[in-house]
mmCIF file of C-alpha atoms in Angstrom:
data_model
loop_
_atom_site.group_PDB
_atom_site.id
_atom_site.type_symbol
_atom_site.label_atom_id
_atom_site.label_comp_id
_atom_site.label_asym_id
_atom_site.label_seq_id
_atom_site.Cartn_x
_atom_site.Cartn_y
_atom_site.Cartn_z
ATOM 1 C CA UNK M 10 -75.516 24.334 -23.406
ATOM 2 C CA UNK M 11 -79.309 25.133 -23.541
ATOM 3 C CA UNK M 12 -79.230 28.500 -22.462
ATOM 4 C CA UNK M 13 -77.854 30.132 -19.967
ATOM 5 C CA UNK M 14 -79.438 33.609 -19.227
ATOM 6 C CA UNK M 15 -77.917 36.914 -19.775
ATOM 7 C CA UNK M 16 -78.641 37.191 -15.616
ATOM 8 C CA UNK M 17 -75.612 34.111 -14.795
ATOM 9 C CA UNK M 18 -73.118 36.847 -16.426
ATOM 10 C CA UNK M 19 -70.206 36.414 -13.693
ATOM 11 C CA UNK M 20 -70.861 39.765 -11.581
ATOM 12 C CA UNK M 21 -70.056 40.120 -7.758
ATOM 13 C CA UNK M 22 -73.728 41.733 -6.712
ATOM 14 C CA UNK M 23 -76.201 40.197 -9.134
ATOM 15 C CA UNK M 24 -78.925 37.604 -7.624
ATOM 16 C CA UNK M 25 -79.486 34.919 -9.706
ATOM 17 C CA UNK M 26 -80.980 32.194 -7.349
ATOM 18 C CA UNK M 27 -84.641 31.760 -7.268
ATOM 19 C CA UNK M 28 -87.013 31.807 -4.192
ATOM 20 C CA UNK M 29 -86.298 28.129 -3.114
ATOM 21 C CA UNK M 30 -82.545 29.197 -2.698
ATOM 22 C CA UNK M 31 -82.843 32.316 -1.206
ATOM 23 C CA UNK M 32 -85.087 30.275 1.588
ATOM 24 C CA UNK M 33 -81.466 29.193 3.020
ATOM 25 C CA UNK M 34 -79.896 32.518 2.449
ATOM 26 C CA UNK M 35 -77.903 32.010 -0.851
ATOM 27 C CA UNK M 36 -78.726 35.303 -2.445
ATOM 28 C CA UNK M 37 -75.746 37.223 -3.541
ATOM 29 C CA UNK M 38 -72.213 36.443 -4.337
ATOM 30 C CA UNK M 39 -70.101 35.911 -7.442
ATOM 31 C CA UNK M 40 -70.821 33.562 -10.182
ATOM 32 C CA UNK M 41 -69.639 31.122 -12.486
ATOM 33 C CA UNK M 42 -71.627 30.174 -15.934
ATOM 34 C CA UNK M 43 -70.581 28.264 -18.433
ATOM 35 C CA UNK M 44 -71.974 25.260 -21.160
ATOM 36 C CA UNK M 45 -68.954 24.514 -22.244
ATOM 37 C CA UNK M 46 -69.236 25.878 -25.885
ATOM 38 C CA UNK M 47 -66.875 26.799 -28.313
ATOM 39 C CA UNK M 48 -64.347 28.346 -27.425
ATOM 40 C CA UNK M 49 -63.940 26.975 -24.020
ATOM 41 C CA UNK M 50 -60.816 24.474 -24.022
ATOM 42 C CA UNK M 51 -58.899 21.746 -22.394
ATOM 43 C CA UNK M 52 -55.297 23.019 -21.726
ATOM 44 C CA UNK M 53 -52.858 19.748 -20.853
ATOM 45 C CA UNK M 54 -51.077 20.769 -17.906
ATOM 46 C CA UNK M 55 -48.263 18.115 -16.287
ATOM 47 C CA UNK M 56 -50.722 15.595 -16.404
ATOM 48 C CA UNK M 57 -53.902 17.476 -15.413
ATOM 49 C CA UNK M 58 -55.946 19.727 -17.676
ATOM 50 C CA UNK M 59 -57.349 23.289 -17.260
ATOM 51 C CA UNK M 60 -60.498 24.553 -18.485
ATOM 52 C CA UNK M 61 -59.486 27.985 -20.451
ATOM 53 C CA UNK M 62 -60.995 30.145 -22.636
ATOM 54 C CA UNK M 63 -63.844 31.911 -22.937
ATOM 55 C CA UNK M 64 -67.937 30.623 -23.056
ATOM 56 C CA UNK M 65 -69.168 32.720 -26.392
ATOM 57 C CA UNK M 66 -72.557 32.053 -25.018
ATOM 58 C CA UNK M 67 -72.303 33.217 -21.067
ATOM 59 C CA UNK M 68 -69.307 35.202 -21.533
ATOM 60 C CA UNK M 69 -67.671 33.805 -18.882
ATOM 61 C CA UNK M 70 -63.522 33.916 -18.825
ATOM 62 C CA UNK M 71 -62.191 30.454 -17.283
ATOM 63 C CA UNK M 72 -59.010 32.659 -16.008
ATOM 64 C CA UNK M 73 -59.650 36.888 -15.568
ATOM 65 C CA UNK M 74 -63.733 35.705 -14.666
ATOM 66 C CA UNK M 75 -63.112 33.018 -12.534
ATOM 67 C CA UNK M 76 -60.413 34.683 -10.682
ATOM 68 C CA UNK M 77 -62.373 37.928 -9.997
ATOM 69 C CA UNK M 78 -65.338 35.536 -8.680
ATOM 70 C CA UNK M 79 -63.696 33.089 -6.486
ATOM 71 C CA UNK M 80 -60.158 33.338 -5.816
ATOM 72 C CA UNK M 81 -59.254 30.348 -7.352
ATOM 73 C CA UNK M 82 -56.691 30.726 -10.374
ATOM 74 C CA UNK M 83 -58.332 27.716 -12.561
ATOM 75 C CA UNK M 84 -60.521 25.127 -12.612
ATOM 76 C CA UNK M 85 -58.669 21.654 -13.292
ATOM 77 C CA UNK M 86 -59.273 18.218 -14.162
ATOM 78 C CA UNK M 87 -57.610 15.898 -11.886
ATOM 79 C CA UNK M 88 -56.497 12.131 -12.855
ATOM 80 C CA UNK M 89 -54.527 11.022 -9.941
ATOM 81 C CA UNK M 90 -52.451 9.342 -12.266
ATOM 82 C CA UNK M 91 -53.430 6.771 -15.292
ATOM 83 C CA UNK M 92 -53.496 6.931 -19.292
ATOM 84 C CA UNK M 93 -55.558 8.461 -21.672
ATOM 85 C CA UNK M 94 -56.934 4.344 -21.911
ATOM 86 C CA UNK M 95 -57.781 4.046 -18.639
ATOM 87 C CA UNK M 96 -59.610 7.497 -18.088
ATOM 88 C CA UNK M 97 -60.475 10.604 -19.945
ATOM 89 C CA UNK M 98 -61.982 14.150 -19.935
ATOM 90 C CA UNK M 99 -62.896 15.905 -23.057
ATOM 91 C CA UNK M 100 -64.764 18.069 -24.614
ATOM 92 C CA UNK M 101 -67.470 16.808 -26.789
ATOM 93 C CA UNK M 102 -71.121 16.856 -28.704
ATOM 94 C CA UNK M 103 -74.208 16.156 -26.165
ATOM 95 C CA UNK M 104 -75.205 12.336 -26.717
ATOM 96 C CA UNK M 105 -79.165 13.596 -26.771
ATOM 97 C CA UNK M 106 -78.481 17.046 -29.061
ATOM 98 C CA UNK M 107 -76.441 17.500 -31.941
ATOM 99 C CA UNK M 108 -74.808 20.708 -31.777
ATOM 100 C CA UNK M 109 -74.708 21.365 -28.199
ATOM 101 C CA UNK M 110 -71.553 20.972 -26.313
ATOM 102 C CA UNK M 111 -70.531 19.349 -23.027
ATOM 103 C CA UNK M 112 -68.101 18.352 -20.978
ATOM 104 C CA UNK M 113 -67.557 14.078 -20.226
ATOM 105 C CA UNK M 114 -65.791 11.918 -18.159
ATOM 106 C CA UNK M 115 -65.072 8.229 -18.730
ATOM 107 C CA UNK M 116 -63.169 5.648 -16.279
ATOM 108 C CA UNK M 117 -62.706 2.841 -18.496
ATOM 109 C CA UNK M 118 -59.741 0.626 -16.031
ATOM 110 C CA UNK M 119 -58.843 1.932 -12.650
ATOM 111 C CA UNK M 120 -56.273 4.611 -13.442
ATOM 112 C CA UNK M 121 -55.436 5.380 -9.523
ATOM 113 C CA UNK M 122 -52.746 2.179 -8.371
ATOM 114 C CA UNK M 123 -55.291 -0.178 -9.585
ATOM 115 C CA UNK M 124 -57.607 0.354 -6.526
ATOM 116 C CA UNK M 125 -60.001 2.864 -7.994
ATOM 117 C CA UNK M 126 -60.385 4.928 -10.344
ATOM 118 C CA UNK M 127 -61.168 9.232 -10.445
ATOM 119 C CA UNK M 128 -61.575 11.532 -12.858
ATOM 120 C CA UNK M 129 -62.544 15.292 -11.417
ATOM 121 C CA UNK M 130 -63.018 18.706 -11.462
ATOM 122 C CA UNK M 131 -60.956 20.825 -8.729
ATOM 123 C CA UNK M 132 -62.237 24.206 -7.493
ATOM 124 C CA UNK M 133 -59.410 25.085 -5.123
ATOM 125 C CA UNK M 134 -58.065 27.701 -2.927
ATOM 126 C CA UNK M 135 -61.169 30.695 -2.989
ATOM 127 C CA UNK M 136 -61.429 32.897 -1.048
ATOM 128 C CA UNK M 137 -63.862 30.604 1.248
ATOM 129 C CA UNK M 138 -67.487 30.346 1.415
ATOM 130 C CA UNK M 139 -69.421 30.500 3.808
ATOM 131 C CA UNK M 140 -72.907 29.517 1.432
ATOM 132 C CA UNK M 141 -73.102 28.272 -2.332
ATOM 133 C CA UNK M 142 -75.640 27.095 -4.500
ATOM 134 C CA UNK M 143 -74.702 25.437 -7.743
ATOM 135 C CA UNK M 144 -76.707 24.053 -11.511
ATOM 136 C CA UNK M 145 -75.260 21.224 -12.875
ATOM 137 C CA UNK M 146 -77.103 19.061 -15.807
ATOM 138 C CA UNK M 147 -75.715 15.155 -15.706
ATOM 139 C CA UNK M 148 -76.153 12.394 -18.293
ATOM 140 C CA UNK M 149 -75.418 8.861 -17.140
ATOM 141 C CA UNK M 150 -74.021 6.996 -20.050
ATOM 142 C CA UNK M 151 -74.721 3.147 -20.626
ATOM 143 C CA UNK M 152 -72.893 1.976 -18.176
ATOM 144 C CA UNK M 153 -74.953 2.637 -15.344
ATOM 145 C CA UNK M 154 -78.054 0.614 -17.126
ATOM 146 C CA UNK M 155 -75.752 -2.244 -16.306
ATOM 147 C CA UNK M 156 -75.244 -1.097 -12.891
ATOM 148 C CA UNK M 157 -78.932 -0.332 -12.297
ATOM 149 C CA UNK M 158 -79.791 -3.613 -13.394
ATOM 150 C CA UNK M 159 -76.914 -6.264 -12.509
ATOM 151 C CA UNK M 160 -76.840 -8.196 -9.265
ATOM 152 C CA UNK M 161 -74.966 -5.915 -7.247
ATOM 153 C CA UNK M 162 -74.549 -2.944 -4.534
ATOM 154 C CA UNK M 163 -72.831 -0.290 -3.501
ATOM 155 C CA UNK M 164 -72.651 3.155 -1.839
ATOM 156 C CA UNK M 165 -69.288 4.422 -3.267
ATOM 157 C CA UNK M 166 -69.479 6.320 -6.698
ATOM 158 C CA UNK M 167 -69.066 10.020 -6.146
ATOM 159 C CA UNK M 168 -70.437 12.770 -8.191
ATOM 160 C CA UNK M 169 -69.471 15.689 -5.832
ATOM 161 C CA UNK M 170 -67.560 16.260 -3.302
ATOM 162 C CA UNK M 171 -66.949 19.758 -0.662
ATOM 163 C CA UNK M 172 -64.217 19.649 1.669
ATOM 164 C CA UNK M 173 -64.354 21.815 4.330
ATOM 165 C CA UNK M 174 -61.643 21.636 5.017
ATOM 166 C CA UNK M 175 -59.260 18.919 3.290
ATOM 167 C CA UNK M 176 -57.308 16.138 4.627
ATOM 168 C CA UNK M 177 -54.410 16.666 2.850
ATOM 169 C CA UNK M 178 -53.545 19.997 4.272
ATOM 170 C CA UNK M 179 -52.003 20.707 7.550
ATOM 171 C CA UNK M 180 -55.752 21.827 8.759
ATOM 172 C CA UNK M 181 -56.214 20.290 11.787
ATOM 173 C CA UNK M 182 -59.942 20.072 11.511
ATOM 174 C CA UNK M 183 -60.847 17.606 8.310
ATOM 175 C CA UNK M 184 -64.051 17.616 7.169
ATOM 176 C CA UNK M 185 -66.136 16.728 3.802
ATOM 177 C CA UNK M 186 -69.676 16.085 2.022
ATOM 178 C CA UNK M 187 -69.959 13.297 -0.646
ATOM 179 C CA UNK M 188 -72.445 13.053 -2.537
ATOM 180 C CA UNK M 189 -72.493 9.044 -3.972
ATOM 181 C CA UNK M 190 -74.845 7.800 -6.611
ATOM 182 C CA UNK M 191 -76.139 4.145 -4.409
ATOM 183 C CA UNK M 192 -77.837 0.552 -5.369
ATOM 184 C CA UNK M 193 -79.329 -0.435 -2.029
ATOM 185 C CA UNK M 194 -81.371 -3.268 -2.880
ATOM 186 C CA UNK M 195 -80.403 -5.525 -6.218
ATOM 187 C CA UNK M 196 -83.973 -6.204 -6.407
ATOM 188 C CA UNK M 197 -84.763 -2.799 -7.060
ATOM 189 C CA UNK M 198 -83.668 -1.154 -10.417
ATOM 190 C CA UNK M 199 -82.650 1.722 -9.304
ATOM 191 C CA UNK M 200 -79.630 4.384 -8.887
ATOM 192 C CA UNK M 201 -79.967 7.084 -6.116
ATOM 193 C CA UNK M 202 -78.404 9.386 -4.633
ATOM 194 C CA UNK M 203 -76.557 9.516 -1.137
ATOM 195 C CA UNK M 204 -74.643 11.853 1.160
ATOM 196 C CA UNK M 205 -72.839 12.166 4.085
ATOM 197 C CA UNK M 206 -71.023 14.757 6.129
ATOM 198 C CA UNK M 207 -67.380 12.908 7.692
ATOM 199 C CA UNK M 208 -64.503 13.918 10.009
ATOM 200 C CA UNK M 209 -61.282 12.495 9.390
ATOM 201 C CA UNK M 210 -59.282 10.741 12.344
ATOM 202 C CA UNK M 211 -56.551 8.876 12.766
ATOM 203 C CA UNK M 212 -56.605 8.042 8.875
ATOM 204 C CA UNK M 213 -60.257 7.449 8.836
ATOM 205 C CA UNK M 214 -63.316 8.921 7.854
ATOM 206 C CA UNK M 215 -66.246 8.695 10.031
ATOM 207 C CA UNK M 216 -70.045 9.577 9.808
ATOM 208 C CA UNK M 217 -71.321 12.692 11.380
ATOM 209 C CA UNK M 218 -74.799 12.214 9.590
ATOM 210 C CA UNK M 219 -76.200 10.301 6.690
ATOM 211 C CA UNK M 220 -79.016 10.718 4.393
ATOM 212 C CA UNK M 221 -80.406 8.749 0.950
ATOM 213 C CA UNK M 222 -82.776 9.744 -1.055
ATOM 214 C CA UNK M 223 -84.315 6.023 -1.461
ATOM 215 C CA UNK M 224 -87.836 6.559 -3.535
ATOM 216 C CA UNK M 225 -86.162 9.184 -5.871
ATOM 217 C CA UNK M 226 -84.345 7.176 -8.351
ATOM 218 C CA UNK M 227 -81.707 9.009 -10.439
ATOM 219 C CA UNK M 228 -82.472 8.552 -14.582
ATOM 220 C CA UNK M 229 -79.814 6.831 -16.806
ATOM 221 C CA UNK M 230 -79.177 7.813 -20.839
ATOM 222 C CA UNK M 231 -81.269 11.182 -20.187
ATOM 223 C CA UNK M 232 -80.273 14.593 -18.798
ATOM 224 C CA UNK M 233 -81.071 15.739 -15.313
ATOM 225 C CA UNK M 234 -80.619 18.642 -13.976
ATOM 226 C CA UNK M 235 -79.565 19.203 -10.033
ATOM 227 C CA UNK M 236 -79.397 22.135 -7.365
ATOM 228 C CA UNK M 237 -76.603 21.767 -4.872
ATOM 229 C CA UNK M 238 -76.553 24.140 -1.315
ATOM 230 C CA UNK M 239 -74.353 24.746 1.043
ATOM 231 C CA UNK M 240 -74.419 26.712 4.212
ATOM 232 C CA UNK M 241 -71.553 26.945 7.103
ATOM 233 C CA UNK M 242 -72.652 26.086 10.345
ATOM 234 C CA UNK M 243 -73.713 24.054 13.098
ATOM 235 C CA UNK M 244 -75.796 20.777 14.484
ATOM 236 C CA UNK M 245 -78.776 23.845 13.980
ATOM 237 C CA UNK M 246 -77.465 26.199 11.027
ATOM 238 C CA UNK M 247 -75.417 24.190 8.851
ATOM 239 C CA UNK M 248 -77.660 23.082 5.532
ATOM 240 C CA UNK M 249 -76.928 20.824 2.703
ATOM 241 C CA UNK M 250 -79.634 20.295 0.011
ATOM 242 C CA UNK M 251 -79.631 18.499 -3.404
ATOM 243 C CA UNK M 252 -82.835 19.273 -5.544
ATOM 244 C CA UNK M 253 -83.667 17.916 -9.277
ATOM 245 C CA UNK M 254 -85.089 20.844 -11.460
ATOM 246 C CA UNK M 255 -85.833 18.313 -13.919
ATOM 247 C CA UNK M 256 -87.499 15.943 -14.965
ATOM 248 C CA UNK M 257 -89.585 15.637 -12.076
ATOM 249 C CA UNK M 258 -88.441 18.594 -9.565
ATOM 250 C CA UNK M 259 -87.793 17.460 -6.238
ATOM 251 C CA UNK M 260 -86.138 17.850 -3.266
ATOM 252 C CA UNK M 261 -83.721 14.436 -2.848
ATOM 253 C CA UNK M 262 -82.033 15.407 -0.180
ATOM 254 C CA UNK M 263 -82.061 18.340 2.922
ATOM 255 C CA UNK M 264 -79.686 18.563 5.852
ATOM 256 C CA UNK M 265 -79.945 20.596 8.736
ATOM 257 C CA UNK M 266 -76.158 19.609 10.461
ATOM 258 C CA UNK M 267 -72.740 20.464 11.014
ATOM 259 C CA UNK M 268 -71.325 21.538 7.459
ATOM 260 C CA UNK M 269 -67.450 21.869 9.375
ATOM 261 C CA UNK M 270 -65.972 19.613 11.803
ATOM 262 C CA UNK M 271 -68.361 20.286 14.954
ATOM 263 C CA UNK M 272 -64.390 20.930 16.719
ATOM 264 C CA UNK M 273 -63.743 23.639 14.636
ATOM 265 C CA UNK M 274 -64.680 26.890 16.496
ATOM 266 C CA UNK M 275 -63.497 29.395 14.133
ATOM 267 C CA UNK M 276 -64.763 27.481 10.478
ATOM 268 C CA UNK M 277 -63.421 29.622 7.503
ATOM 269 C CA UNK M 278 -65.493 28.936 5.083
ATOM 270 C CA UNK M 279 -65.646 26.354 2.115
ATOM 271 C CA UNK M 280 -62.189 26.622 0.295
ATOM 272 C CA UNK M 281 -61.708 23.360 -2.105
ATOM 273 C CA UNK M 282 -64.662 21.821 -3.591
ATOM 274 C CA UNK M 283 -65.204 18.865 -6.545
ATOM 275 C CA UNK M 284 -68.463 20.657 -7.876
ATOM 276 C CA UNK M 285 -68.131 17.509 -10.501
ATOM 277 C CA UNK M 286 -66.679 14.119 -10.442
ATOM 278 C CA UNK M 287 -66.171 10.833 -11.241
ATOM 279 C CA UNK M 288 -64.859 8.461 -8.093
ATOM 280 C CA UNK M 289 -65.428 4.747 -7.763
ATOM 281 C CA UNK M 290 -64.095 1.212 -6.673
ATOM 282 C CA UNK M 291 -61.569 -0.707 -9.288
ATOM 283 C CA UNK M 292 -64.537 -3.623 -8.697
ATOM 284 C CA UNK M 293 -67.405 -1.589 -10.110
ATOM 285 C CA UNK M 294 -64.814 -0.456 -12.773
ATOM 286 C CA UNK M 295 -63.353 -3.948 -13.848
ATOM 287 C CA UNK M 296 -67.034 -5.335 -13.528
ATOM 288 C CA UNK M 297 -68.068 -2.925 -16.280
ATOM 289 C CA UNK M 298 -64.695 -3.550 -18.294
ATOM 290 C CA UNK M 299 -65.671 -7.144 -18.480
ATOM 291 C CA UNK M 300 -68.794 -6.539 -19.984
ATOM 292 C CA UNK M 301 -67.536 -4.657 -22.616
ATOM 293 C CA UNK M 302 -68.618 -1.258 -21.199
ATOM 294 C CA UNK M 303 -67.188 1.423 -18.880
ATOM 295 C CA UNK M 304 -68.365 4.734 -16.770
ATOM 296 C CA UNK M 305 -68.931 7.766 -18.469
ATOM 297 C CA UNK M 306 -70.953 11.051 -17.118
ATOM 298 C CA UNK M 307 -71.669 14.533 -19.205
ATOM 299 C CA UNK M 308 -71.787 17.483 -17.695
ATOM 300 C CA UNK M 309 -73.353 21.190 -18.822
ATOM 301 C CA UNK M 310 -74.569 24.014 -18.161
ATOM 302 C CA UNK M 311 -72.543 24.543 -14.500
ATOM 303 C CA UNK M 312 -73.729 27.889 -12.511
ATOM 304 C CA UNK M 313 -72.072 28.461 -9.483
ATOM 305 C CA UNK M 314 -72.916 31.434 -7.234
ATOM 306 C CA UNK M 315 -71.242 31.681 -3.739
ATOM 307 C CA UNK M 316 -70.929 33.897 -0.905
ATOM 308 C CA UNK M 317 -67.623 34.594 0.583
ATOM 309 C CA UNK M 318 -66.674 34.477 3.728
#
């Protein structure tokens, strides 16, 4: 971690967010903080893991703090199934800076039935937001220089993921927001980022809206950090927005749409959310395994501040 500020202390009252945030009205709420340092851990729990401990930098408790600030009862690392050889999560040095720690995920073989592969963290069960804004800093590992670069396209490799509300619940009103690092174009060298807003049907997910932020390419073996948003609402009040704070600061991506299932007339507020991940095709996965190589993302410095319902 780089350096959290005494302000991202969890607390249930304190603003945090800077002007660009509180634009779309996420200006109070509970918050999470963490780098990942000494002494937070990775607990092995019937096959998943849980983040415990506490941050000596931040402060933050992964059980009493998170509780008090969400609802949810843990964070967890999610598999769907697989060995340690096909995918991981651990705890680990920063490639870039000796000393600091972070948290990485590999997919190395397609760990879920052989059709894909996922390695995630779970934010389940809070109380329900209604707005969130979330820090992240991400470092692409090698393997996406071959993706950049190869032959090849795709749209499917998801780095987060809000679900508002899940499919695999009895809700009858399915609805999500993935956001997908893209190739469009083989003869452009570049990885951006997507998203779209889906209702599930009859087994499928379909497009409400789609956006792709096509000149702002995404940089591999380097740290970026990223500004996620969220506000419940409408065709007119729901927002989404993905910014880079660095390098470069930009705004990649800005939705003004429905944020629930435009059926749902009593939304509840954002209960399970991936505010990390790893989630891709067993091609893109077995492409890389051939070539000696595999998927692997870092992850630090997470602040999470959210507004219940």
């Amino acid at each position: 971690m780089r350096g959290l500020t005494l302000a991202l202390l969890v607390c249930c009252g304190c603003n945090t967010l800077d002007a660009a945030s509180q634009d779309i009205g996420v200006d109070a709420g509970p918050v999470i903080a963490s780098g990942f340092e000494p002494n937070t851990a990775l607990l092995d729990r019937s096959g998943s893991l849980v983040l415990s401990g506490t941050d000596l930098q931040s402060g933050f408790d992964w059980a009493q703090d998170l509780e008090a600030a969400t609802g949810a009862q843990r964070v967890t690392i999610q598999f769907q199934g697989g060995t340690d050889q096909q995918r991981r999560a651990w705890l680990t040095d920063d490639p870039v800076q000796r000393g600091n720690r972070t948290i990485c995920f590999e997919l190395r073989e397609p760990n879920v039935g052989g059709q894909k592969g996922r390695v995630q963290a779970n934010l389940y069960d809070t109380f329900g937001f209604s707005r969130f804004s979330q820090r992240i800093r991400l470092y692409l590992g090698d393997g996406f220089s071959e993706l950049r670069d190869a032959n090849v396209t795709f749209d499917w490799l998801t780095l987060f993921e809000l679900w508002n509300n899940p499919n695999w619940t009895d809700d009858p009103w399915p609805f999500r927001i993935s956001v997908n690092l893209i190739r469009q174009d083989p003869d452009r060298h570049e990885l951006v980022l997507g998203a779209h807003g889906q209702t599930y049907t009859d087994g499928r997910w379909e497009n409400v809206w789609e956006v792709i932020a096509t000149d702002q390419p995404i940089a591999v073996e380097t740290w970026t950090a990223l500004e996620l948003e969220f506000v419940e609402g409408n065709a007119s009040t729901g927002r989404f927005v993905v910014r880079r704070i660095e390098p470069a600061a930009a705004t990649l991506l800005d939705v003004t749409n429905w944020t629930h299932h435009p059926d749902d007339a009593n939304p509840d507020g954002l209960t399970h959310l991936n505010p990390f991940k790893l989630y891709t095709s067993a091609e893109l996965i077995n492409g890389l395994h051939d070539l000696g190589t595999s998927l692997s993302v870092c992850w630090d410095d997470w602040q999470f501040e959210a507004v219940p319902r």
